[in-house]
mmCIF file of N, CA and C in Angstrom:
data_model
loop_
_atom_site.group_PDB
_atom_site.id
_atom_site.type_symbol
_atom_site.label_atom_id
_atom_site.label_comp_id
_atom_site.label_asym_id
_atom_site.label_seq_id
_atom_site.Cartn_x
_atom_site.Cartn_y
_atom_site.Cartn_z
ATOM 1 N N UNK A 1 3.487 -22.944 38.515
ATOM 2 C CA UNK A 1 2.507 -21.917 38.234
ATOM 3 C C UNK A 1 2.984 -21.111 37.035
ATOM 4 N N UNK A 2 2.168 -20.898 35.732
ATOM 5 C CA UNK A 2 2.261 -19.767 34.779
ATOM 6 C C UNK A 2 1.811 -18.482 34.837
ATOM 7 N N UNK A 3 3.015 -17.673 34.942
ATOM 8 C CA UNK A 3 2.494 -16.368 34.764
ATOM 9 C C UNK A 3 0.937 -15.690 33.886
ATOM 10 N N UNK A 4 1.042 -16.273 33.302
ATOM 11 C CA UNK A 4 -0.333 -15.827 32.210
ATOM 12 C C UNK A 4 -1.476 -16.358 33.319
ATOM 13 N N UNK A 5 -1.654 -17.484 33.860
ATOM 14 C CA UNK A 5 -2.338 -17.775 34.449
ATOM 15 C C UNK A 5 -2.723 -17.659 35.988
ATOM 16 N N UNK A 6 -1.911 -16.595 36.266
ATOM 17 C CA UNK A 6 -1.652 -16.022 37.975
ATOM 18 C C UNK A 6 -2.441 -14.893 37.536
ATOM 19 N N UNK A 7 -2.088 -14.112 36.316
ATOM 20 C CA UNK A 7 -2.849 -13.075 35.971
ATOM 21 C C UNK A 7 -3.999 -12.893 35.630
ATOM 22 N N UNK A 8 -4.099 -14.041 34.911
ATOM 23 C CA UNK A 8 -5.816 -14.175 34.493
ATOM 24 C C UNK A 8 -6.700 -14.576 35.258
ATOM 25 N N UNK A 9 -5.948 -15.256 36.681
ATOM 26 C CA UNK A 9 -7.035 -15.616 37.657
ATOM 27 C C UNK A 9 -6.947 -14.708 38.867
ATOM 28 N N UNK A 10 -5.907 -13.497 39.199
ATOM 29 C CA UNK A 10 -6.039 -12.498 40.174
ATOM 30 C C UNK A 10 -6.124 -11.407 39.258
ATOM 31 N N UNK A 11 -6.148 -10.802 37.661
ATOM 32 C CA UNK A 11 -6.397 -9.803 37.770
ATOM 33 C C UNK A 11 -7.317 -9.871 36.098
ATOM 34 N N UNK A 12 -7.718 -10.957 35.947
ATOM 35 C CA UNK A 12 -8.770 -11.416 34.975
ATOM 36 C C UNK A 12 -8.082 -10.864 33.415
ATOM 37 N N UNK A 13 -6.956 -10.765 33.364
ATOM 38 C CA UNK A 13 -6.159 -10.620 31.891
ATOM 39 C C UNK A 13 -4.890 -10.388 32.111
ATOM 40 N N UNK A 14 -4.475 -10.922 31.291
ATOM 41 C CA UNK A 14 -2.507 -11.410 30.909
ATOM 42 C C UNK A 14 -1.639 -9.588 31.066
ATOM 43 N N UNK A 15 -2.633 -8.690 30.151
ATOM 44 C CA UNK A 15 -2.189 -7.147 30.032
ATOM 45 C C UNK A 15 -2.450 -6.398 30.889
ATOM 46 N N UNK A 16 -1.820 -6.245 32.449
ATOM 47 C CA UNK A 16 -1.726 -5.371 33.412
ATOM 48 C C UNK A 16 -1.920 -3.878 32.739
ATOM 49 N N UNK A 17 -1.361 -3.538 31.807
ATOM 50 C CA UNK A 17 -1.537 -2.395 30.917
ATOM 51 C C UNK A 17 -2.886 -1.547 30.676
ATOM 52 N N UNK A 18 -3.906 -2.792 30.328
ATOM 53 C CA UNK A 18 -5.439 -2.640 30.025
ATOM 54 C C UNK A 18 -6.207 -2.433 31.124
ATOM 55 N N UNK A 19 -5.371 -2.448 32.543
ATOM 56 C CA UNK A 19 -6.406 -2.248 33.711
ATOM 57 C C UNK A 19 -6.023 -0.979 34.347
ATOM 58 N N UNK A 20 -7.247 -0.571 34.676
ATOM 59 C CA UNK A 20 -7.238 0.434 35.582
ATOM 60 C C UNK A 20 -6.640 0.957 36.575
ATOM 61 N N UNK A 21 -6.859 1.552 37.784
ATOM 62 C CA UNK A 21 -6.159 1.848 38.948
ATOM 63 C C UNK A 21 -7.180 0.769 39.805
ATOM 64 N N UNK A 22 -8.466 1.054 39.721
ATOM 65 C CA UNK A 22 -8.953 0.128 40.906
ATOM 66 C C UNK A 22 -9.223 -1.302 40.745
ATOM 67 N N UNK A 23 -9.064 -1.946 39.330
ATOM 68 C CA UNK A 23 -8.533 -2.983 38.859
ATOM 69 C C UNK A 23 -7.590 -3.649 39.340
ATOM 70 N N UNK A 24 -6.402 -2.864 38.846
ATOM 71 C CA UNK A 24 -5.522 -3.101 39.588
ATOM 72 C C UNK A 24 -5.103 -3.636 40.650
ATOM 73 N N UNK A 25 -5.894 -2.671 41.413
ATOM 74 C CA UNK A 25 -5.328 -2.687 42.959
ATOM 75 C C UNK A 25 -6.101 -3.953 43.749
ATOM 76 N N UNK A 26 -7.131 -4.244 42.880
ATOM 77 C CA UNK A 26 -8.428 -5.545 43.782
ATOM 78 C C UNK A 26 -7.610 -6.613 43.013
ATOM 79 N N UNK A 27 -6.496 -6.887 41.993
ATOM 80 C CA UNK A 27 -5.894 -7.736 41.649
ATOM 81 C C UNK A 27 -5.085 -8.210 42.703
ATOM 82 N N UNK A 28 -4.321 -7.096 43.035
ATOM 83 C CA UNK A 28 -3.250 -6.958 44.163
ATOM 84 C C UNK A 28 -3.230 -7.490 45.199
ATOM 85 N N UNK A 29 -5.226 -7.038 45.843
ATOM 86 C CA UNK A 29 -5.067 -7.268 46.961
ATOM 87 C C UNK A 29 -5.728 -8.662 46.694
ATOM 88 N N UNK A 30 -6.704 -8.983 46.012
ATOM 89 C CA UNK A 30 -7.018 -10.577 45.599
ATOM 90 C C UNK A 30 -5.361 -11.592 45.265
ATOM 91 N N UNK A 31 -4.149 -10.960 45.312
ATOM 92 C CA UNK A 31 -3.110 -11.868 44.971
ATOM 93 C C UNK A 31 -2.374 -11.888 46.869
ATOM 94 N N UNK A 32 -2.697 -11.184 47.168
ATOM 95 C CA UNK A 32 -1.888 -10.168 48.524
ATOM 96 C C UNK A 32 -2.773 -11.663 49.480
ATOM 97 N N UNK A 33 -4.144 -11.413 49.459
ATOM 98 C CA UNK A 33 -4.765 -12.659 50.372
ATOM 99 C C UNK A 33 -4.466 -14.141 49.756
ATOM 100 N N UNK A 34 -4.596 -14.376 48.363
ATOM 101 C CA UNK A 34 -3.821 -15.678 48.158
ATOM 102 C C UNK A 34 -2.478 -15.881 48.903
ATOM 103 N N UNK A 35 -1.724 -15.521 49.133
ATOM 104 C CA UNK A 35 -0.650 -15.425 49.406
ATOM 105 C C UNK A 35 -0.183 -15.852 50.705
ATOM 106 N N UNK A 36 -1.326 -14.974 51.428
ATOM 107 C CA UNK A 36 -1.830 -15.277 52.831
ATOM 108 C C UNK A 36 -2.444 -16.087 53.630
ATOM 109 N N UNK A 37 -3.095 -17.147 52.626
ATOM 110 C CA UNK A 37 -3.660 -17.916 53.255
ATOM 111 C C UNK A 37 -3.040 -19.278 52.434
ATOM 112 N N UNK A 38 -2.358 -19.293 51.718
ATOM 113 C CA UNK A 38 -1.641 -20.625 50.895
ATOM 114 C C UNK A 38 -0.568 -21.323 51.301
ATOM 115 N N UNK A 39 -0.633 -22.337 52.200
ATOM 116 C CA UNK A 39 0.275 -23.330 53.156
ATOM 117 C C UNK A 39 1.591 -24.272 52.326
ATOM 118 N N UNK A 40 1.412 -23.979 50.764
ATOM 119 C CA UNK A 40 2.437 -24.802 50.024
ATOM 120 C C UNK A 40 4.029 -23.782 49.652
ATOM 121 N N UNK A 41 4.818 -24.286 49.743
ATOM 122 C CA UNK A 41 6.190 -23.059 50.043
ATOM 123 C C UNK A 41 6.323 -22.937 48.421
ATOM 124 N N UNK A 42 6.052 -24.139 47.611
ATOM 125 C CA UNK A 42 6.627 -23.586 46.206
ATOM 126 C C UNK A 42 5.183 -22.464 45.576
ATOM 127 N N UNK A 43 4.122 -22.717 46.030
ATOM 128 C CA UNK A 43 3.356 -21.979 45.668
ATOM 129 C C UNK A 43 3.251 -20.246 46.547
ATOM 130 N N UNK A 44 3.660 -20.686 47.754
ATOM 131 C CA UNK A 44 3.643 -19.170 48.383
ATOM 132 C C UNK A 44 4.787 -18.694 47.978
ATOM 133 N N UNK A 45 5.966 -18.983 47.462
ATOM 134 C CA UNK A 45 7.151 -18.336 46.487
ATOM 135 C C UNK A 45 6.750 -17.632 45.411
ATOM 136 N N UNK A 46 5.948 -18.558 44.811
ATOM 137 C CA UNK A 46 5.110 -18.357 43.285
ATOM 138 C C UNK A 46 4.354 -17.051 43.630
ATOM 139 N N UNK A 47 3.517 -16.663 44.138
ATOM 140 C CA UNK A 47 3.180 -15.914 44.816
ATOM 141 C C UNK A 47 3.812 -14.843 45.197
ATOM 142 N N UNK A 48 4.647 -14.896 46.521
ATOM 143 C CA UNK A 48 5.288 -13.642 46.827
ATOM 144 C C UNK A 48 6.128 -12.927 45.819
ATOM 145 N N UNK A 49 6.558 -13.805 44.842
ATOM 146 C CA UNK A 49 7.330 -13.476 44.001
ATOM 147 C C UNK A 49 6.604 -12.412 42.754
ATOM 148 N N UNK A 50 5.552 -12.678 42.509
ATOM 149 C CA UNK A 50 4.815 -12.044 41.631
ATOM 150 C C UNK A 50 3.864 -10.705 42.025
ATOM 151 N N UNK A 51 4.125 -11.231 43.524
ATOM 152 C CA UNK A 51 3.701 -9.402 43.998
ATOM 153 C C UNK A 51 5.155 -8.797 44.576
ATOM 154 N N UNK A 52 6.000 -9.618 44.492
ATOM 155 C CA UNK A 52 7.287 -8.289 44.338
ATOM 156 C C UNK A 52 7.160 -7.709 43.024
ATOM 157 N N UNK A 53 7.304 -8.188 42.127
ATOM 158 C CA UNK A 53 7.257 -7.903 40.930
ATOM 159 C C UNK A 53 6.043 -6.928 40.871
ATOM 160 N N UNK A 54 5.074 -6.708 41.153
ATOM 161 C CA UNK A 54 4.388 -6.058 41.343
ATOM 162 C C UNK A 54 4.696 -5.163 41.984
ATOM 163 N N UNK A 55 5.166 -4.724 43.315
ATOM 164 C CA UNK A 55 5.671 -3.273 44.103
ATOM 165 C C UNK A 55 5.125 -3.582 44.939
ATOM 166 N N UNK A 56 4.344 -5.080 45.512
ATOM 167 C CA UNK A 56 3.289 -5.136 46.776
ATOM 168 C C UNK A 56 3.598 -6.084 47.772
ATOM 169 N N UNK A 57 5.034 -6.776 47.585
ATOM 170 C CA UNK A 57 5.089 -7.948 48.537
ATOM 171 C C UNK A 57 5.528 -7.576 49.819
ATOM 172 N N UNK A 58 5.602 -8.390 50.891
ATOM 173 C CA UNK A 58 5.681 -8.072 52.016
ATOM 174 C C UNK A 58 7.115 -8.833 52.385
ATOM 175 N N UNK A 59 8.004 -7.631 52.998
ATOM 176 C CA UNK A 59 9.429 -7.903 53.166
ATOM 177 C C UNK A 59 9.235 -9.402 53.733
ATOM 178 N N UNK A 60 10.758 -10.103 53.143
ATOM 179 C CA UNK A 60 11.014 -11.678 53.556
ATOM 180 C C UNK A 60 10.758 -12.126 54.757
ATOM 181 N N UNK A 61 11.229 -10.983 55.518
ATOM 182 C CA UNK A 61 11.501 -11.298 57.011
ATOM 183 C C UNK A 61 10.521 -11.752 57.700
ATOM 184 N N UNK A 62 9.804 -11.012 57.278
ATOM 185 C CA UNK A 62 8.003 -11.058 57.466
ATOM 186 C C UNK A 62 6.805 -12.318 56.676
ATOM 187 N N UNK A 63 7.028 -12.228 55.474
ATOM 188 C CA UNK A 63 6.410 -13.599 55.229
ATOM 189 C C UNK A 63 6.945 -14.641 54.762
ATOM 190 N N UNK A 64 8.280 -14.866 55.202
ATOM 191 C CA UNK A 64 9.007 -16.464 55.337
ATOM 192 C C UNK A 64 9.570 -16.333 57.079
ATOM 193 N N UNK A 65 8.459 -17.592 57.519
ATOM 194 C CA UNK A 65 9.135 -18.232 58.638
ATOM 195 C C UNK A 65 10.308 -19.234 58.578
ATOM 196 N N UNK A 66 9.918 -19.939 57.912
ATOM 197 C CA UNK A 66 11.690 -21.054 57.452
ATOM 198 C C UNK A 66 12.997 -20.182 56.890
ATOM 199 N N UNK A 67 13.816 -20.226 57.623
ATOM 200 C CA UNK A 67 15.116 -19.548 56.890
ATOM 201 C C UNK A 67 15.517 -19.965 55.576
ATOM 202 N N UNK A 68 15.075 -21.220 55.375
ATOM 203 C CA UNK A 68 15.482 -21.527 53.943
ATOM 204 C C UNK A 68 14.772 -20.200 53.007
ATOM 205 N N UNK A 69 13.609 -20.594 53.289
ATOM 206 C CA UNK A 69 12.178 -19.790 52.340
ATOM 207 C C UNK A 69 13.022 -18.400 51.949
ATOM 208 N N UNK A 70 12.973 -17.272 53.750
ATOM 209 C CA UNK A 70 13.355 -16.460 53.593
ATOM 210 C C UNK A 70 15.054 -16.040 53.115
ATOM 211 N N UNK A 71 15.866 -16.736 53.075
ATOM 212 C CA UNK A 71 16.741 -16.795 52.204
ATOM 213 C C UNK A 71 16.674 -16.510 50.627
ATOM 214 N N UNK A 72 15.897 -17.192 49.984
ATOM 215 C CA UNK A 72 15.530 -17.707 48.898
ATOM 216 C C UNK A 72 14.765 -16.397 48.486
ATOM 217 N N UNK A 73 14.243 -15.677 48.828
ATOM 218 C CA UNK A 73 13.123 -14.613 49.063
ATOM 219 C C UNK A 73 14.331 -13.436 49.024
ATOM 220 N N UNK A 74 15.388 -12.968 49.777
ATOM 221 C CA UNK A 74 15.773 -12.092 49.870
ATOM 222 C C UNK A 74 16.692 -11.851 48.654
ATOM 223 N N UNK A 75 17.052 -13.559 48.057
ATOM 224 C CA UNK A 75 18.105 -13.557 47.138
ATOM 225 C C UNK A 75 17.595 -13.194 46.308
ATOM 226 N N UNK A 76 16.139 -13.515 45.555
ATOM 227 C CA UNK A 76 15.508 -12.817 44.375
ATOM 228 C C UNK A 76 15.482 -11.577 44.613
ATOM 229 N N UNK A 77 14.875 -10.964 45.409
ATOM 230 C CA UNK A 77 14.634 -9.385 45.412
ATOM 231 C C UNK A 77 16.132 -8.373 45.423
ATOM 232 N N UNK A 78 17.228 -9.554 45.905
ATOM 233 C CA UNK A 78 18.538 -8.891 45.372
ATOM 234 C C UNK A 78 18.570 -8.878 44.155
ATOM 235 N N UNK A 79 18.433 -9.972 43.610
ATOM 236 C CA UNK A 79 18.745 -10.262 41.671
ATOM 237 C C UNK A 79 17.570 -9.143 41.027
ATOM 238 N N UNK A 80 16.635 -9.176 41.446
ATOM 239 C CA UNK A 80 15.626 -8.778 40.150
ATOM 240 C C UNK A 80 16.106 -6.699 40.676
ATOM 241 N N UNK A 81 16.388 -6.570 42.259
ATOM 242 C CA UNK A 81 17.231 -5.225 42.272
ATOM 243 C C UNK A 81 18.147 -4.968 41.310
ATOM 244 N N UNK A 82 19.312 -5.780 41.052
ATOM 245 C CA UNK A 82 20.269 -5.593 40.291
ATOM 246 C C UNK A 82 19.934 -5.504 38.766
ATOM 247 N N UNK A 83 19.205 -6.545 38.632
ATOM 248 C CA UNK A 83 18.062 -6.297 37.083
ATOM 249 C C UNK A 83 17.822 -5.318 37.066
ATOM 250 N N UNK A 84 17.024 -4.442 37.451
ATOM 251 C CA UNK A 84 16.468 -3.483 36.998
ATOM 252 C C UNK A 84 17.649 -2.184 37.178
ATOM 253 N N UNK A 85 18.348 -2.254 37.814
ATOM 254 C CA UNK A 85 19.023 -1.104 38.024
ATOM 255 C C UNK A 85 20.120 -0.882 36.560
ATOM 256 N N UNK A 86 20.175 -1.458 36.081
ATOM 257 C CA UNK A 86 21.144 -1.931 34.820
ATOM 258 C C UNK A 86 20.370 -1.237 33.273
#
């Protein structure tokens, strides 16, 4: 999955910048139900991953049932923590 193209199809343009608050937020929650209803693990990664990045994902624990998944899930949100804190 390309970023440019996660954006342009949940929040109809690449520049999060250019949207609104309630834009926004129907992006969010239009990415929040993809997410929710998408049965493929590299795509529900793709996914959860881009509404962490966002401020909207839903702790690992919670939407990875496979320990692998949620492993994998907790380790990014460590890394991209440490990213940003720097």
């Amino acid at each position: 999955m390309e970023l440019d193209t996660l954006l342009r199809h949940y929040f109809d343009t690449t520049d999060l910048a250019t949207l609104d608050e309630g834009a926004f937020e129907r992006g969010v929650e239009r990415l929040g139900t993809a997410f929710g209803m998408e049965k493929e693990p590299g795509r529900r990664f793709a996914l959860w991953s881009l509404l962490h990045t966002l401020g909207d994902a839903p702790d690992p624990a919670v939407a990875f049932k496979d320990p692998r998944e949620r492993r994998a899930a907790e380790t990014y949100a460590r890394a991209t923590s440490r990213a940003t804190e720097n």
